[in-house]
Each structure stands twice: as structure tokens, then as C-alpha cells.
PDB file of C-alpha atoms and ligand atoms in Angstrom:
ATOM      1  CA  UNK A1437      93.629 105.498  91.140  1.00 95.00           C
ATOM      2  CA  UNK A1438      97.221 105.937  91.889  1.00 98.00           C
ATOM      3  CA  UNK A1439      98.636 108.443  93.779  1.00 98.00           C
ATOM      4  CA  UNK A1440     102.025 110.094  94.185  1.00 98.00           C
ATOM      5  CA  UNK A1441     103.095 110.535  98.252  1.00 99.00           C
ATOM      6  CA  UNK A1442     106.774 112.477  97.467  1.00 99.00           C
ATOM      7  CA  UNK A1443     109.207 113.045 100.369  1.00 98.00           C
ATOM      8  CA  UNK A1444     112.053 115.304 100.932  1.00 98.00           C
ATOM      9  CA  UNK A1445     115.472 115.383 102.557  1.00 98.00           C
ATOM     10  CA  UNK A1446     115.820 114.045 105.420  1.00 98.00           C
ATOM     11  CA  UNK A1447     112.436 112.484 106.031  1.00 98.00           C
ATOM     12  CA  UNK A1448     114.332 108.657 105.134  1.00 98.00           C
ATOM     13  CA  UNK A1449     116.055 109.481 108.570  1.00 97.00           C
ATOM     14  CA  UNK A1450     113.083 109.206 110.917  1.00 97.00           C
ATOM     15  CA  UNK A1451     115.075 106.585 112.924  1.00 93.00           C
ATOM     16  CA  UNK A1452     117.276 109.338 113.666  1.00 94.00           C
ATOM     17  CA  UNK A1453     115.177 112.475 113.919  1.00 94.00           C
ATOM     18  CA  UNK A1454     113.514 113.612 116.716  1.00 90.00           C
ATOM     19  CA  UNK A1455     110.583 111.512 117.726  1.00 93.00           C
ATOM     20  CA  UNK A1456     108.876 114.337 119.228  1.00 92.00           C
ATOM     21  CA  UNK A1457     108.802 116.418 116.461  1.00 93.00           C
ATOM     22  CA  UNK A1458     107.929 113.466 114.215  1.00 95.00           C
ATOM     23  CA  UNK A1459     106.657 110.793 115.809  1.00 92.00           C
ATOM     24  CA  UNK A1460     107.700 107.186 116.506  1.00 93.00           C
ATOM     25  CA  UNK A1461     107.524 105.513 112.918  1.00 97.00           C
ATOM     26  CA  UNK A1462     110.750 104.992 110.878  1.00 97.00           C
ATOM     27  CA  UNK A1463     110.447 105.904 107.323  1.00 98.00           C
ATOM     28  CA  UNK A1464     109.464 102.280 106.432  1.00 98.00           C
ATOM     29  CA  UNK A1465     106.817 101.703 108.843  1.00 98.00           C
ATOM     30  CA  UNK A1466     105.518 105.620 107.578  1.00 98.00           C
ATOM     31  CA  UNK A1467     105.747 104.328 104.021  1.00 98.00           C
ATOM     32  CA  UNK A1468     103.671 100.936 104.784  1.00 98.00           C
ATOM     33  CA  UNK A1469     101.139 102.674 106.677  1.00 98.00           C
ATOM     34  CA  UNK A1470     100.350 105.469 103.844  1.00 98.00           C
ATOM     35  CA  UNK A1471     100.596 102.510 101.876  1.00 98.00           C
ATOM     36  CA  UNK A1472      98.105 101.353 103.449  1.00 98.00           C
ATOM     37  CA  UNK A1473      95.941 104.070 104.523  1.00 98.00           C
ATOM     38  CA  UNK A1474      95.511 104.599 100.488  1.00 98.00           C
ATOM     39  CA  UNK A1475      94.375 101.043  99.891  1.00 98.00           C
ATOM     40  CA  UNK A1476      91.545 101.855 102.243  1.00 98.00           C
ATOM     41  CA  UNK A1477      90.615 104.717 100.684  1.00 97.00           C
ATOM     42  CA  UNK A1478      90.794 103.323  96.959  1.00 96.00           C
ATOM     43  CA  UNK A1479      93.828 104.996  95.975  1.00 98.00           C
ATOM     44  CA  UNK A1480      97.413 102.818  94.885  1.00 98.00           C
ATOM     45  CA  UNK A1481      99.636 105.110  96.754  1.00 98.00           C
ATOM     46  CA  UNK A1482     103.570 105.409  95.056  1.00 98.00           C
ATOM     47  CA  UNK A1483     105.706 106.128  98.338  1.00 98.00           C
ATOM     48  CA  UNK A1484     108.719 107.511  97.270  1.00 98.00           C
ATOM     49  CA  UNK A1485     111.858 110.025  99.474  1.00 98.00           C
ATOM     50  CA  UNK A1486     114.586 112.077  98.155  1.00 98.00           C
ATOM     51  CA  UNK A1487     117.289 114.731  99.401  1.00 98.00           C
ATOM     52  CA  UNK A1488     117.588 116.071  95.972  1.00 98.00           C
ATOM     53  CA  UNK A1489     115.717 118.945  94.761  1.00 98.00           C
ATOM     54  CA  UNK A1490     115.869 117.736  91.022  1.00 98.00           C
ATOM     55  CA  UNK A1491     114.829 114.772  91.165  1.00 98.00           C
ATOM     56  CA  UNK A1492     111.122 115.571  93.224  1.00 99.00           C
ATOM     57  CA  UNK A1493     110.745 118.691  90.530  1.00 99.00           C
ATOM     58  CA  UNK A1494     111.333 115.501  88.289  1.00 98.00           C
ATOM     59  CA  UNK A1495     108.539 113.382  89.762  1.00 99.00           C
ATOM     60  CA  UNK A1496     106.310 116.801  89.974  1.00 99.00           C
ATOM     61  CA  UNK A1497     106.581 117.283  86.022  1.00 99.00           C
ATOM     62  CA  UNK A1498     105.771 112.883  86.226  1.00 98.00           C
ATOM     63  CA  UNK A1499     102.612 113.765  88.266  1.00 98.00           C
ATOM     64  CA  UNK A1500     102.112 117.234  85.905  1.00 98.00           C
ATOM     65  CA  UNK A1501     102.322 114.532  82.795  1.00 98.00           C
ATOM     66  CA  UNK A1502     100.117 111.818  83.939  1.00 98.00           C
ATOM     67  CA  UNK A1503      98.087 113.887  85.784  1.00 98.00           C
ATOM     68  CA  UNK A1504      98.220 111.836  89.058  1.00 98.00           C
ATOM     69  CA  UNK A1505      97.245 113.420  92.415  1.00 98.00           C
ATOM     70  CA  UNK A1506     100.500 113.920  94.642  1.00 98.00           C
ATOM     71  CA  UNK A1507     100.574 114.815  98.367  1.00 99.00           C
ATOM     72  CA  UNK A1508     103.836 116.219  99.377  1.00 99.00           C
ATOM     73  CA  UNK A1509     106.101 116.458 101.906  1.00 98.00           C
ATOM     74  CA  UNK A1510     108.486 119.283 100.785  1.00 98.00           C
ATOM     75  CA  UNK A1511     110.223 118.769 104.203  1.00 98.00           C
ATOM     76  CA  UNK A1512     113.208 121.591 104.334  1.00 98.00           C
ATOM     77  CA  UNK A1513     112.616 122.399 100.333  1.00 98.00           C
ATOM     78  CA  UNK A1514     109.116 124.044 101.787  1.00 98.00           C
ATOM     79  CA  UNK A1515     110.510 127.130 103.329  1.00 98.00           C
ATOM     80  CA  UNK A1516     112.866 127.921  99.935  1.00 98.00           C
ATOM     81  CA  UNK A1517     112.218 126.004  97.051  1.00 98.00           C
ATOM     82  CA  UNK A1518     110.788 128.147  94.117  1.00 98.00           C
ATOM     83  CA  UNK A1519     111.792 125.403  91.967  1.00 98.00           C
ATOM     84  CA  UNK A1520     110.256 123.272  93.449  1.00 99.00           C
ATOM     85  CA  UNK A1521     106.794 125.622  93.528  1.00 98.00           C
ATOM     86  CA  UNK A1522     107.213 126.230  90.041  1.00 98.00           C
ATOM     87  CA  UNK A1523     107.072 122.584  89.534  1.00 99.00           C
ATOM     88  CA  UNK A1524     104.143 121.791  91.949  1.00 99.00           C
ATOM     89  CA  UNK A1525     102.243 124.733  90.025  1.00 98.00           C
ATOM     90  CA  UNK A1526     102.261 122.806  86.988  1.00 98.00           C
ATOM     91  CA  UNK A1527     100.189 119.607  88.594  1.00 98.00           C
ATOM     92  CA  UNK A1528      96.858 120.339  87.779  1.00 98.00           C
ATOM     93  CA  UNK A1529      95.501 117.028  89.655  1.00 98.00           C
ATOM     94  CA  UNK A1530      95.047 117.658  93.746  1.00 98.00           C
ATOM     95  CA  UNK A1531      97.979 118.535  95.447  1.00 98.00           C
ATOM     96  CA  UNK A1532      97.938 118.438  99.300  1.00 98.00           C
ATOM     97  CA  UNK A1533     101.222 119.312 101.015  1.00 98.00           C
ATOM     98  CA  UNK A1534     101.918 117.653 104.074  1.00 98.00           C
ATOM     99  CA  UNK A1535     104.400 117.987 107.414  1.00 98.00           C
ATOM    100  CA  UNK A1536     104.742 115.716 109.636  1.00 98.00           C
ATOM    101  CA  UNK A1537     105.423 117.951 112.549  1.00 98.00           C
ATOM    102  CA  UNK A1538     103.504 122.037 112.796  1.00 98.00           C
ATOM    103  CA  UNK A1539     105.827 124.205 111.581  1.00 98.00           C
ATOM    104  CA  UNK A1540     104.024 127.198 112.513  1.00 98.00           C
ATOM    105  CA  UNK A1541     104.809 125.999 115.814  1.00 97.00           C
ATOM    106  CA  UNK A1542     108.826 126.025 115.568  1.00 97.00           C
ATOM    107  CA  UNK A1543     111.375 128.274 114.400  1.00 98.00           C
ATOM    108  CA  UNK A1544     110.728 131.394 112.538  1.00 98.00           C
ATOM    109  CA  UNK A1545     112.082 130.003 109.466  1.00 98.00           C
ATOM    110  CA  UNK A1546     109.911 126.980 108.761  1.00 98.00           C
ATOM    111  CA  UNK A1547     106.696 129.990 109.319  1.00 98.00           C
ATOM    112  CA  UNK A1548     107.347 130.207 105.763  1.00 98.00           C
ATOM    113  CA  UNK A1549     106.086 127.681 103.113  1.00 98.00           C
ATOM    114  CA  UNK A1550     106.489 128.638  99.366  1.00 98.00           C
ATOM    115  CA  UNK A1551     105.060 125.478  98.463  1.00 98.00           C
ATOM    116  CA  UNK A1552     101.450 126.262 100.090  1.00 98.00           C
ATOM    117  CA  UNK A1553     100.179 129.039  97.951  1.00 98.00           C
ATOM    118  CA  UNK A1554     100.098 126.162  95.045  1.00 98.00           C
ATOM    119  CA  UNK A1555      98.478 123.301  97.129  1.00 98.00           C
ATOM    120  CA  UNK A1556      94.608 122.522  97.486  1.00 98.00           C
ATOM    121  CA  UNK A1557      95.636 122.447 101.450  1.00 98.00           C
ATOM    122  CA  UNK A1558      98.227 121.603 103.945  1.00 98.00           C
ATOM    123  CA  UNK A1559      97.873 119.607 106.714  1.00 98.00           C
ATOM    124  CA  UNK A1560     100.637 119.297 109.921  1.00 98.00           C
ATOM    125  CA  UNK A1561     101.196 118.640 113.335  1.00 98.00           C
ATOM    126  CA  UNK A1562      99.297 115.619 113.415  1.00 97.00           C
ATOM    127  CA  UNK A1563     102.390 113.219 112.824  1.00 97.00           C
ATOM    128  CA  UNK A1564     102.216 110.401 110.459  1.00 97.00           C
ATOM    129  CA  UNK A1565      98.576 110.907 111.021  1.00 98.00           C
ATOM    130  CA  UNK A1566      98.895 114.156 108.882  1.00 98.00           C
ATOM    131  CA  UNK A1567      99.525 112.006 105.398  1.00 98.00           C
ATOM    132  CA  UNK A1568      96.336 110.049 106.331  1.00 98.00           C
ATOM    133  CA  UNK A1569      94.469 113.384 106.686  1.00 98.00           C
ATOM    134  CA  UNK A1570      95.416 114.176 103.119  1.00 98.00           C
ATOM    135  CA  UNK A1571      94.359 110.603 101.896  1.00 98.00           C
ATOM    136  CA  UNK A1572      90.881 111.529 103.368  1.00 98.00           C
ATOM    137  CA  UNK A1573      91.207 115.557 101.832  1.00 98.00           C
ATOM    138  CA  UNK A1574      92.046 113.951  98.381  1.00 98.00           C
ATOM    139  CA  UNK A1575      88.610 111.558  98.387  1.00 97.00           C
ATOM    140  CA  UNK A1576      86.624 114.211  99.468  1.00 96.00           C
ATOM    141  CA  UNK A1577      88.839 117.063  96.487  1.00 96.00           C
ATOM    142  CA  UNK A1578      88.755 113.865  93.668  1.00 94.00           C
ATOM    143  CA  UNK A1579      85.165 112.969  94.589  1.00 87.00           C
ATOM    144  CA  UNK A1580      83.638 116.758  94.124  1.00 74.00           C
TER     145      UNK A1580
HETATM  146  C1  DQA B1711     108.797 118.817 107.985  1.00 66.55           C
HETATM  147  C2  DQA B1711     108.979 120.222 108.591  1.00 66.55           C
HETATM  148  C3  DQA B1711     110.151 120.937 107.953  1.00 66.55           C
HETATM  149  O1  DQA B1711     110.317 122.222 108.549  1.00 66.55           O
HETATM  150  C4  DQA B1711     111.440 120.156 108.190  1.00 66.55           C
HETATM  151  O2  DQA B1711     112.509 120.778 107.532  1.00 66.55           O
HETATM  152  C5  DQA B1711     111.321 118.720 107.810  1.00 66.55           C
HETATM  153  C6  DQA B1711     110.087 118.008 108.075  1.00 66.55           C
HETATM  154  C7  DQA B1711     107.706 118.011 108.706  1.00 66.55           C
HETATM  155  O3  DQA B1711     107.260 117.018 108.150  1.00 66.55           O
HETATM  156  O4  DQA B1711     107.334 118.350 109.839  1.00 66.55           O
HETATM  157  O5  DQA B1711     112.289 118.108 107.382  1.00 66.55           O
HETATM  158  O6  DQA B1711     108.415 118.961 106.637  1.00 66.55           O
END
């Protein structure tokens, strides 16, 4: 089964964003080991990272079309992005939104996520670990 895995702004920067946050892995190595992390789990996983807010409500309405499962990683989008909760609203597949980081644990701002109260779940604070936890939370929602 394939599966979307849709990044935000700034997550392509990883080289350049601070490792503690977000852990060690570029954006390539993160996108290679989802890659493969979905492989293992019997899902084709489509990797894919944008800064613009169009185009992931683009891919959303993709995912809302072919009914794919996505897991997302709204990155800053998550604290203000109706449009883009609007759009994640209309995938009826699983939906699992990820961060790489916990933002509960940060600034004030990123306490907010407008993106969760559409999702199956959210899962953060575990690094690039977190996107495997959704692989795992996606078996176990596709499976029931
Ligand atoms: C993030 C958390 C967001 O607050 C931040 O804006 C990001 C990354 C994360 O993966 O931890 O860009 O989504």
C-alpha cells in the first residue's frame, strides 16, 4: 500500500537546523530511512518536502482523491494553517501528524497545533524516530 509522508518548510534544511531539536539526520538520510522503515512495515512510502502552503493542501486533496494514508509533518504550518486543516479534514484514509522535535516542550507558540484535532494521532519528541512511530500507528489504524 502506498503511503504519503508530506513535509513542511524548513524540514529540507536539517543540515542546518538545530540537531538538538531535530536530531542528527539530514533530510536525505530522514527520507531513506522512512523510506525504509515503510518497506518493513509493507507500506511504499512517497517522501516528499515543501515550504509552500499550496502545494501540501495540493498533495492533501491527492491523498483526499486516492484515498492514500498520509503522515504529516506540518512543521511551522501546524501552529496556523487552517488551510491546511481544512485540507487534512478532507483525507478520510489515516492521517497521523508527526514532529520531529516536542513542541509542547518549546515556545508557547508551537503549544498550539490546528492540524491535530483532524489527525488519528500525533506523535513528537522522539526525533526521526517519531515518523517510524507513525509507520507502526498506521499498521496497527489500517489493520483494525
Ligand atoms: C516541527 C516543530 C515545529 O514547531 C517547527 O516549526 C518545525 C518542525 C518538528 O518536527 O519538530 O519546523 O514540526
Amino acid at each position: 500500500m502506498k503511503i504519503l509522508v508530506l513535509n513542511g518548510p524548513n524540514l529540507a534544511r536539517l543540515d542546518i537546523r538545530d540537531s538538538s531539536m531535530y536530531g542528527d539526520l539530514n533530510y536525505s538520510e530522514l527520507k531513506s530511512m522512512i523510506e525504509i522503515a515503510a518497506t518493513k512495515h509493507g507500506f511504499q512510502a512517497d517522501v516528499r518536502q515543501s515550504d509552500d502552503e499550496a502545494t501540501i493542501i495540493g498533495w492533501l486533496h491527492e491523498a483526499a482523491d486516492t484515498n492514500r494514508p498520509v503522515i504529516i509533518n506540518p512543521a511551522a504550518f501546524t501552529h496556523y494553517s487552517y488551510a491546511i486543516r481544512d485540507a487534512a479534514e478532507l483525507v478520510k484514509a489515516p492521517l497521523i501528524e508527526v514532529h520531529l522535535s516536542n513542541p509542547l516542550a518549546r515556545e508557547e507558540f508551537r503549544h498550539t497545533s490546528v492540524i491535530s484535532g483532524v489527525a488519528n494521532g500525533t506523535i513528537g519528541g522522539f526525533g526521526p524516530n517519531s515518523y517510524v512511530l507513525a509507520i507502526i500507528a498506521l499498521t496497527n489504524l489500517i489493520s483494525r
